[in-house]
């Protein structure tokens, strides 16, 4: 079965960096658009970033543009989220997601994703 496993979360001071990774199994990874979402307490799950099947197109939420980078390695079946200049507002559980369906709005709607990981906690102290 399809599994997505996130890692790399933790506690970091504001201004610091973290690199999240998502390892995928049970699917033909190169056929899937991959996304990262986050869910903060009391808020809705929101889009963070997406990357096309080949990695040729990436999309970032306005709130993280210039600070976060998404990348993928189709040989290793992994997708990464490099997070720099972290802020307290970035505190959330981060999820990776996968879909092989045609996407709209560059992968922003969470409903377009079929598979989700369990999430990894990122806490940024101010």
mmCIF file of the C-alpha atoms, coordinates in Angstrom:
data_MODEL
# 
_entry.id   MODEL 
# 
loop_
_atom_site.group_PDB 
_atom_site.id 
_atom_site.type_symbol 
_atom_site.label_atom_id 
_atom_site.label_alt_id 
_atom_site.label_comp_id 
_atom_site.label_asym_id 
_atom_site.label_entity_id 
_atom_site.label_seq_id 
_atom_site.pdbx_PDB_ins_code 
_atom_site.Cartn_x 
_atom_site.Cartn_y 
_atom_site.Cartn_z 
_atom_site.occupancy 
_atom_site.B_iso_or_equiv 
_atom_site.pdbx_formal_charge 
_atom_site.auth_seq_id 
_atom_site.auth_comp_id 
_atom_site.auth_asym_id 
_atom_site.auth_atom_id 
_atom_site.pdbx_PDB_model_num 
ATOM 1   C CA . UNK A 1 1   ? 0.000  0.000  0.000   1.00 0.00 ? 1   UNK A CA 1 
ATOM 2   C CA . UNK A 1 2   ? 1.018  3.618  -0.396  1.00 0.00 ? 2   UNK A CA 1 
ATOM 3   C CA . UNK A 1 3   ? 2.963  5.079  2.481   1.00 0.00 ? 3   UNK A CA 1 
ATOM 4   C CA . UNK A 1 4   ? 4.273  8.582  2.985   1.00 0.00 ? 4   UNK A CA 1 
ATOM 5   C CA . UNK A 1 5   ? 6.552  9.089  5.953   1.00 0.00 ? 5   UNK A CA 1 
ATOM 6   C CA . UNK A 1 6   ? 7.696  12.548 6.996   1.00 0.00 ? 6   UNK A CA 1 
ATOM 7   C CA . UNK A 1 7   ? 10.794 13.266 9.034   1.00 0.00 ? 7   UNK A CA 1 
ATOM 8   C CA . UNK A 1 8   ? 12.974 16.169 10.042  1.00 0.00 ? 8   UNK A CA 1 
ATOM 9   C CA . UNK A 1 9   ? 10.644 18.155 12.244  1.00 0.00 ? 9   UNK A CA 1 
ATOM 10  C CA . UNK A 1 10  ? 11.662 19.546 15.586  1.00 0.00 ? 10  UNK A CA 1 
ATOM 11  C CA . UNK A 1 11  ? 12.151 22.612 17.734  1.00 0.00 ? 11  UNK A CA 1 
ATOM 12  C CA . UNK A 1 12  ? 14.101 25.521 16.314  1.00 0.00 ? 12  UNK A CA 1 
ATOM 13  C CA . UNK A 1 13  ? 14.596 29.147 17.212  1.00 0.00 ? 13  UNK A CA 1 
ATOM 14  C CA . UNK A 1 14  ? 13.169 31.885 15.051  1.00 0.00 ? 14  UNK A CA 1 
ATOM 15  C CA . UNK A 1 15  ? 15.515 32.605 12.179  1.00 0.00 ? 15  UNK A CA 1 
ATOM 16  C CA . UNK A 1 16  ? 16.738 29.024 12.078  1.00 0.00 ? 16  UNK A CA 1 
ATOM 17  C CA . UNK A 1 17  ? 16.346 26.323 9.476   1.00 0.00 ? 17  UNK A CA 1 
ATOM 18  C CA . UNK A 1 18  ? 14.912 22.839 9.179   1.00 0.00 ? 18  UNK A CA 1 
ATOM 19  C CA . UNK A 1 19  ? 14.773 20.367 6.349   1.00 0.00 ? 19  UNK A CA 1 
ATOM 20  C CA . UNK A 1 20  ? 11.755 18.107 6.142   1.00 0.00 ? 20  UNK A CA 1 
ATOM 21  C CA . UNK A 1 21  ? 11.817 14.930 4.121   1.00 0.00 ? 21  UNK A CA 1 
ATOM 22  C CA . UNK A 1 22  ? 9.038  12.662 2.944   1.00 0.00 ? 22  UNK A CA 1 
ATOM 23  C CA . UNK A 1 23  ? 9.787  9.103  1.886   1.00 0.00 ? 23  UNK A CA 1 
ATOM 24  C CA . UNK A 1 24  ? 7.231  7.488  -0.394  1.00 0.00 ? 24  UNK A CA 1 
ATOM 25  C CA . UNK A 1 25  ? 6.644  3.795  -1.006  1.00 0.00 ? 25  UNK A CA 1 
ATOM 26  C CA . UNK A 1 26  ? 4.029  1.642  -2.688  1.00 0.00 ? 26  UNK A CA 1 
ATOM 27  C CA . UNK A 1 27  ? 3.616  3.929  -5.668  1.00 0.00 ? 27  UNK A CA 1 
ATOM 28  C CA . UNK A 1 28  ? 5.337  4.906  -8.887  1.00 0.00 ? 28  UNK A CA 1 
ATOM 29  C CA . UNK A 1 29  ? 6.713  8.079  -7.404  1.00 0.00 ? 29  UNK A CA 1 
ATOM 30  C CA . UNK A 1 30  ? 7.532  9.862  -10.652 1.00 0.00 ? 30  UNK A CA 1 
ATOM 31  C CA . UNK A 1 31  ? 3.864  9.774  -11.638 1.00 0.00 ? 31  UNK A CA 1 
ATOM 32  C CA . UNK A 1 32  ? 2.780  11.818 -8.626  1.00 0.00 ? 32  UNK A CA 1 
ATOM 33  C CA . UNK A 1 33  ? 2.568  15.498 -7.952  1.00 0.00 ? 33  UNK A CA 1 
ATOM 34  C CA . UNK A 1 34  ? 3.778  16.042 -4.405  1.00 0.00 ? 34  UNK A CA 1 
ATOM 35  C CA . UNK A 1 35  ? 2.711  18.684 -1.952  1.00 0.00 ? 35  UNK A CA 1 
ATOM 36  C CA . UNK A 1 36  ? 3.438  19.946 1.535   1.00 0.00 ? 36  UNK A CA 1 
ATOM 37  C CA . UNK A 1 37  ? 0.693  21.282 3.781   1.00 0.00 ? 37  UNK A CA 1 
ATOM 38  C CA . UNK A 1 38  ? 0.656  22.453 7.366   1.00 0.00 ? 38  UNK A CA 1 
ATOM 39  C CA . UNK A 1 39  ? -1.905 22.471 10.120  1.00 0.00 ? 39  UNK A CA 1 
ATOM 40  C CA . UNK A 1 40  ? -1.549 24.789 13.082  1.00 0.00 ? 40  UNK A CA 1 
ATOM 41  C CA . UNK A 1 41  ? -3.702 24.494 16.219  1.00 0.00 ? 41  UNK A CA 1 
ATOM 42  C CA . UNK A 1 42  ? -7.043 26.207 15.770  1.00 0.00 ? 42  UNK A CA 1 
ATOM 43  C CA . UNK A 1 43  ? -6.454 26.819 12.076  1.00 0.00 ? 43  UNK A CA 1 
ATOM 44  C CA . UNK A 1 44  ? -7.266 25.057 8.854   1.00 0.00 ? 44  UNK A CA 1 
ATOM 45  C CA . UNK A 1 45  ? -4.823 22.917 6.987   1.00 0.00 ? 45  UNK A CA 1 
ATOM 46  C CA . UNK A 1 46  ? -3.111 25.144 4.435   1.00 0.00 ? 46  UNK A CA 1 
ATOM 47  C CA . UNK A 1 47  ? -1.007 24.691 1.350   1.00 0.00 ? 47  UNK A CA 1 
ATOM 48  C CA . UNK A 1 48  ? 2.724  25.260 1.666   1.00 0.00 ? 48  UNK A CA 1 
ATOM 49  C CA . UNK A 1 49  ? 4.336  23.989 -1.524  1.00 0.00 ? 49  UNK A CA 1 
ATOM 50  C CA . UNK A 1 50  ? 3.942  21.620 -4.447  1.00 0.00 ? 50  UNK A CA 1 
ATOM 51  C CA . UNK A 1 51  ? 6.220  20.119 -7.045  1.00 0.00 ? 51  UNK A CA 1 
ATOM 52  C CA . UNK A 1 52  ? 5.392  18.586 -10.397 1.00 0.00 ? 52  UNK A CA 1 
ATOM 53  C CA . UNK A 1 53  ? 6.142  15.009 -11.365 1.00 0.00 ? 53  UNK A CA 1 
ATOM 54  C CA . UNK A 1 54  ? 9.477  15.827 -12.946 1.00 0.00 ? 54  UNK A CA 1 
ATOM 55  C CA . UNK A 1 55  ? 10.351 18.572 -10.494 1.00 0.00 ? 55  UNK A CA 1 
ATOM 56  C CA . UNK A 1 56  ? 10.311 21.110 -13.261 1.00 0.00 ? 56  UNK A CA 1 
ATOM 57  C CA . UNK A 1 57  ? 7.624  23.248 -11.684 1.00 0.00 ? 57  UNK A CA 1 
ATOM 58  C CA . UNK A 1 58  ? 7.365  24.283 -8.071  1.00 0.00 ? 58  UNK A CA 1 
ATOM 59  C CA . UNK A 1 59  ? 4.738  26.400 -6.371  1.00 0.00 ? 59  UNK A CA 1 
ATOM 60  C CA . UNK A 1 60  ? 5.009  28.035 -2.974  1.00 0.00 ? 60  UNK A CA 1 
ATOM 61  C CA . UNK A 1 61  ? 2.475  29.746 -0.786  1.00 0.00 ? 61  UNK A CA 1 
ATOM 62  C CA . UNK A 1 62  ? 2.991  33.497 -0.555  1.00 0.00 ? 62  UNK A CA 1 
ATOM 63  C CA . UNK A 1 63  ? 3.724  33.191 3.150   1.00 0.00 ? 63  UNK A CA 1 
ATOM 64  C CA . UNK A 1 64  ? 6.809  31.044 2.550   1.00 0.00 ? 64  UNK A CA 1 
ATOM 65  C CA . UNK A 1 65  ? 8.094  32.335 -0.778  1.00 0.00 ? 65  UNK A CA 1 
ATOM 66  C CA . UNK A 1 66  ? 11.704 33.352 -0.480  1.00 0.00 ? 66  UNK A CA 1 
ATOM 67  C CA . UNK A 1 67  ? 12.196 31.237 2.652   1.00 0.00 ? 67  UNK A CA 1 
ATOM 68  C CA . UNK A 1 68  ? 11.155 27.685 1.739   1.00 0.00 ? 68  UNK A CA 1 
ATOM 69  C CA . UNK A 1 69  ? 12.193 25.466 -1.147  1.00 0.00 ? 69  UNK A CA 1 
ATOM 70  C CA . UNK A 1 70  ? 10.615 22.225 -2.316  1.00 0.00 ? 70  UNK A CA 1 
ATOM 71  C CA . UNK A 1 71  ? 12.576 19.580 -4.197  1.00 0.00 ? 71  UNK A CA 1 
ATOM 72  C CA . UNK A 1 72  ? 12.269 15.919 -5.098  1.00 0.00 ? 72  UNK A CA 1 
ATOM 73  C CA . UNK A 1 73  ? 14.488 12.985 -5.945  1.00 0.00 ? 73  UNK A CA 1 
ATOM 74  C CA . UNK A 1 74  ? 12.621 10.531 -8.137  1.00 0.00 ? 74  UNK A CA 1 
ATOM 75  C CA . UNK A 1 75  ? 15.415 7.977  -7.881  1.00 0.00 ? 75  UNK A CA 1 
ATOM 76  C CA . UNK A 1 76  ? 15.090 7.926  -4.098  1.00 0.00 ? 76  UNK A CA 1 
ATOM 77  C CA . UNK A 1 77  ? 11.307 8.425  -3.940  1.00 0.00 ? 77  UNK A CA 1 
ATOM 78  C CA . UNK A 1 78  ? 11.660 11.425 -1.662  1.00 0.00 ? 78  UNK A CA 1 
ATOM 79  C CA . UNK A 1 79  ? 10.440 14.984 -1.531  1.00 0.00 ? 79  UNK A CA 1 
ATOM 80  C CA . UNK A 1 80  ? 12.030 17.606 0.678   1.00 0.00 ? 80  UNK A CA 1 
ATOM 81  C CA . UNK A 1 81  ? 11.030 20.950 2.108   1.00 0.00 ? 81  UNK A CA 1 
ATOM 82  C CA . UNK A 1 82  ? 13.941 23.213 3.026   1.00 0.00 ? 82  UNK A CA 1 
ATOM 83  C CA . UNK A 1 83  ? 12.758 25.832 5.482   1.00 0.00 ? 83  UNK A CA 1 
ATOM 84  C CA . UNK A 1 84  ? 14.929 28.852 6.209   1.00 0.00 ? 84  UNK A CA 1 
ATOM 85  C CA . UNK A 1 85  ? 14.357 32.023 8.210   1.00 0.00 ? 85  UNK A CA 1 
ATOM 86  C CA . UNK A 1 86  ? 11.714 30.282 10.229  1.00 0.00 ? 86  UNK A CA 1 
ATOM 87  C CA . UNK A 1 87  ? 9.147  32.325 12.117  1.00 0.00 ? 87  UNK A CA 1 
ATOM 88  C CA . UNK A 1 88  ? 6.875  31.529 15.028  1.00 0.00 ? 88  UNK A CA 1 
ATOM 89  C CA . UNK A 1 89  ? 3.954  31.551 12.577  1.00 0.00 ? 89  UNK A CA 1 
ATOM 90  C CA . UNK A 1 90  ? 5.502  28.562 10.818  1.00 0.00 ? 90  UNK A CA 1 
ATOM 91  C CA . UNK A 1 91  ? 4.775  26.397 13.867  1.00 0.00 ? 91  UNK A CA 1 
ATOM 92  C CA . UNK A 1 92  ? 2.498  23.569 12.740  1.00 0.00 ? 92  UNK A CA 1 
ATOM 93  C CA . UNK A 1 93  ? 2.305  19.914 11.883  1.00 0.00 ? 93  UNK A CA 1 
ATOM 94  C CA . UNK A 1 94  ? 3.635  19.494 8.355   1.00 0.00 ? 94  UNK A CA 1 
ATOM 95  C CA . UNK A 1 95  ? 2.213  16.849 6.037   1.00 0.00 ? 95  UNK A CA 1 
ATOM 96  C CA . UNK A 1 96  ? 3.339  15.615 2.677   1.00 0.00 ? 96  UNK A CA 1 
ATOM 97  C CA . UNK A 1 97  ? 0.745  14.506 0.163   1.00 0.00 ? 97  UNK A CA 1 
ATOM 98  C CA . UNK A 1 98  ? 0.640  12.804 -3.215  1.00 0.00 ? 98  UNK A CA 1 
ATOM 99  C CA . UNK A 1 99  ? -1.702 12.752 -6.163  1.00 0.00 ? 99  UNK A CA 1 
ATOM 100 C CA . UNK A 1 100 ? -1.581 11.277 -9.640  1.00 0.00 ? 100 UNK A CA 1 
ATOM 101 C CA . UNK A 1 101 ? -4.729 13.098 -10.763 1.00 0.00 ? 101 UNK A CA 1 
ATOM 102 C CA . UNK A 1 102 ? -4.647 16.231 -12.870 1.00 0.00 ? 102 UNK A CA 1 
ATOM 103 C CA . UNK A 1 103 ? -4.224 19.177 -10.551 1.00 0.00 ? 103 UNK A CA 1 
ATOM 104 C CA . UNK A 1 104 ? -5.649 22.670 -10.559 1.00 0.00 ? 104 UNK A CA 1 
ATOM 105 C CA . UNK A 1 105 ? -4.248 25.851 -9.090  1.00 0.00 ? 105 UNK A CA 1 
ATOM 106 C CA . UNK A 1 106 ? -0.781 24.285 -9.098  1.00 0.00 ? 106 UNK A CA 1 
ATOM 107 C CA . UNK A 1 107 ? -1.642 21.746 -6.450  1.00 0.00 ? 107 UNK A CA 1 
ATOM 108 C CA . UNK A 1 108 ? -2.979 24.119 -3.812  1.00 0.00 ? 108 UNK A CA 1 
ATOM 109 C CA . UNK A 1 109 ? -6.313 22.448 -2.931  1.00 0.00 ? 109 UNK A CA 1 
ATOM 110 C CA . UNK A 1 110 ? -5.803 19.672 -0.383  1.00 0.00 ? 110 UNK A CA 1 
ATOM 111 C CA . UNK A 1 111 ? -8.813 17.792 -1.760  1.00 0.00 ? 111 UNK A CA 1 
ATOM 112 C CA . UNK A 1 112 ? -6.851 17.000 -4.900  1.00 0.00 ? 112 UNK A CA 1 
ATOM 113 C CA . UNK A 1 113 ? -4.437 14.768 -2.997  1.00 0.00 ? 113 UNK A CA 1 
ATOM 114 C CA . UNK A 1 114 ? -5.148 11.096 -2.463  1.00 0.00 ? 114 UNK A CA 1 
ATOM 115 C CA . UNK A 1 115 ? -2.400 10.086 -0.063  1.00 0.00 ? 115 UNK A CA 1 
ATOM 116 C CA . UNK A 1 116 ? -1.137 11.747 3.094   1.00 0.00 ? 116 UNK A CA 1 
ATOM 117 C CA . UNK A 1 117 ? 1.590  11.142 5.600   1.00 0.00 ? 117 UNK A CA 1 
ATOM 118 C CA . UNK A 1 118 ? 1.168  11.198 9.361   1.00 0.00 ? 118 UNK A CA 1 
ATOM 119 C CA . UNK A 1 119 ? 2.839  14.558 9.726   1.00 0.00 ? 119 UNK A CA 1 
ATOM 120 C CA . UNK A 1 120 ? 5.869  15.926 11.531  1.00 0.00 ? 120 UNK A CA 1 
ATOM 121 C CA . UNK A 1 121 ? 5.778  18.664 14.148  1.00 0.00 ? 121 UNK A CA 1 
ATOM 122 C CA . UNK A 1 122 ? 7.679  21.869 13.559  1.00 0.00 ? 122 UNK A CA 1 
ATOM 123 C CA . UNK A 1 123 ? 7.893  24.267 16.468  1.00 0.00 ? 123 UNK A CA 1 
ATOM 124 C CA . UNK A 1 124 ? 9.558  27.647 16.102  1.00 0.00 ? 124 UNK A CA 1 
ATOM 125 C CA . UNK A 1 125 ? 10.316 29.494 19.309  1.00 0.00 ? 125 UNK A CA 1 
ATOM 126 C CA . UNK A 1 126 ? 10.365 33.262 19.235  1.00 0.00 ? 126 UNK A CA 1 
# 
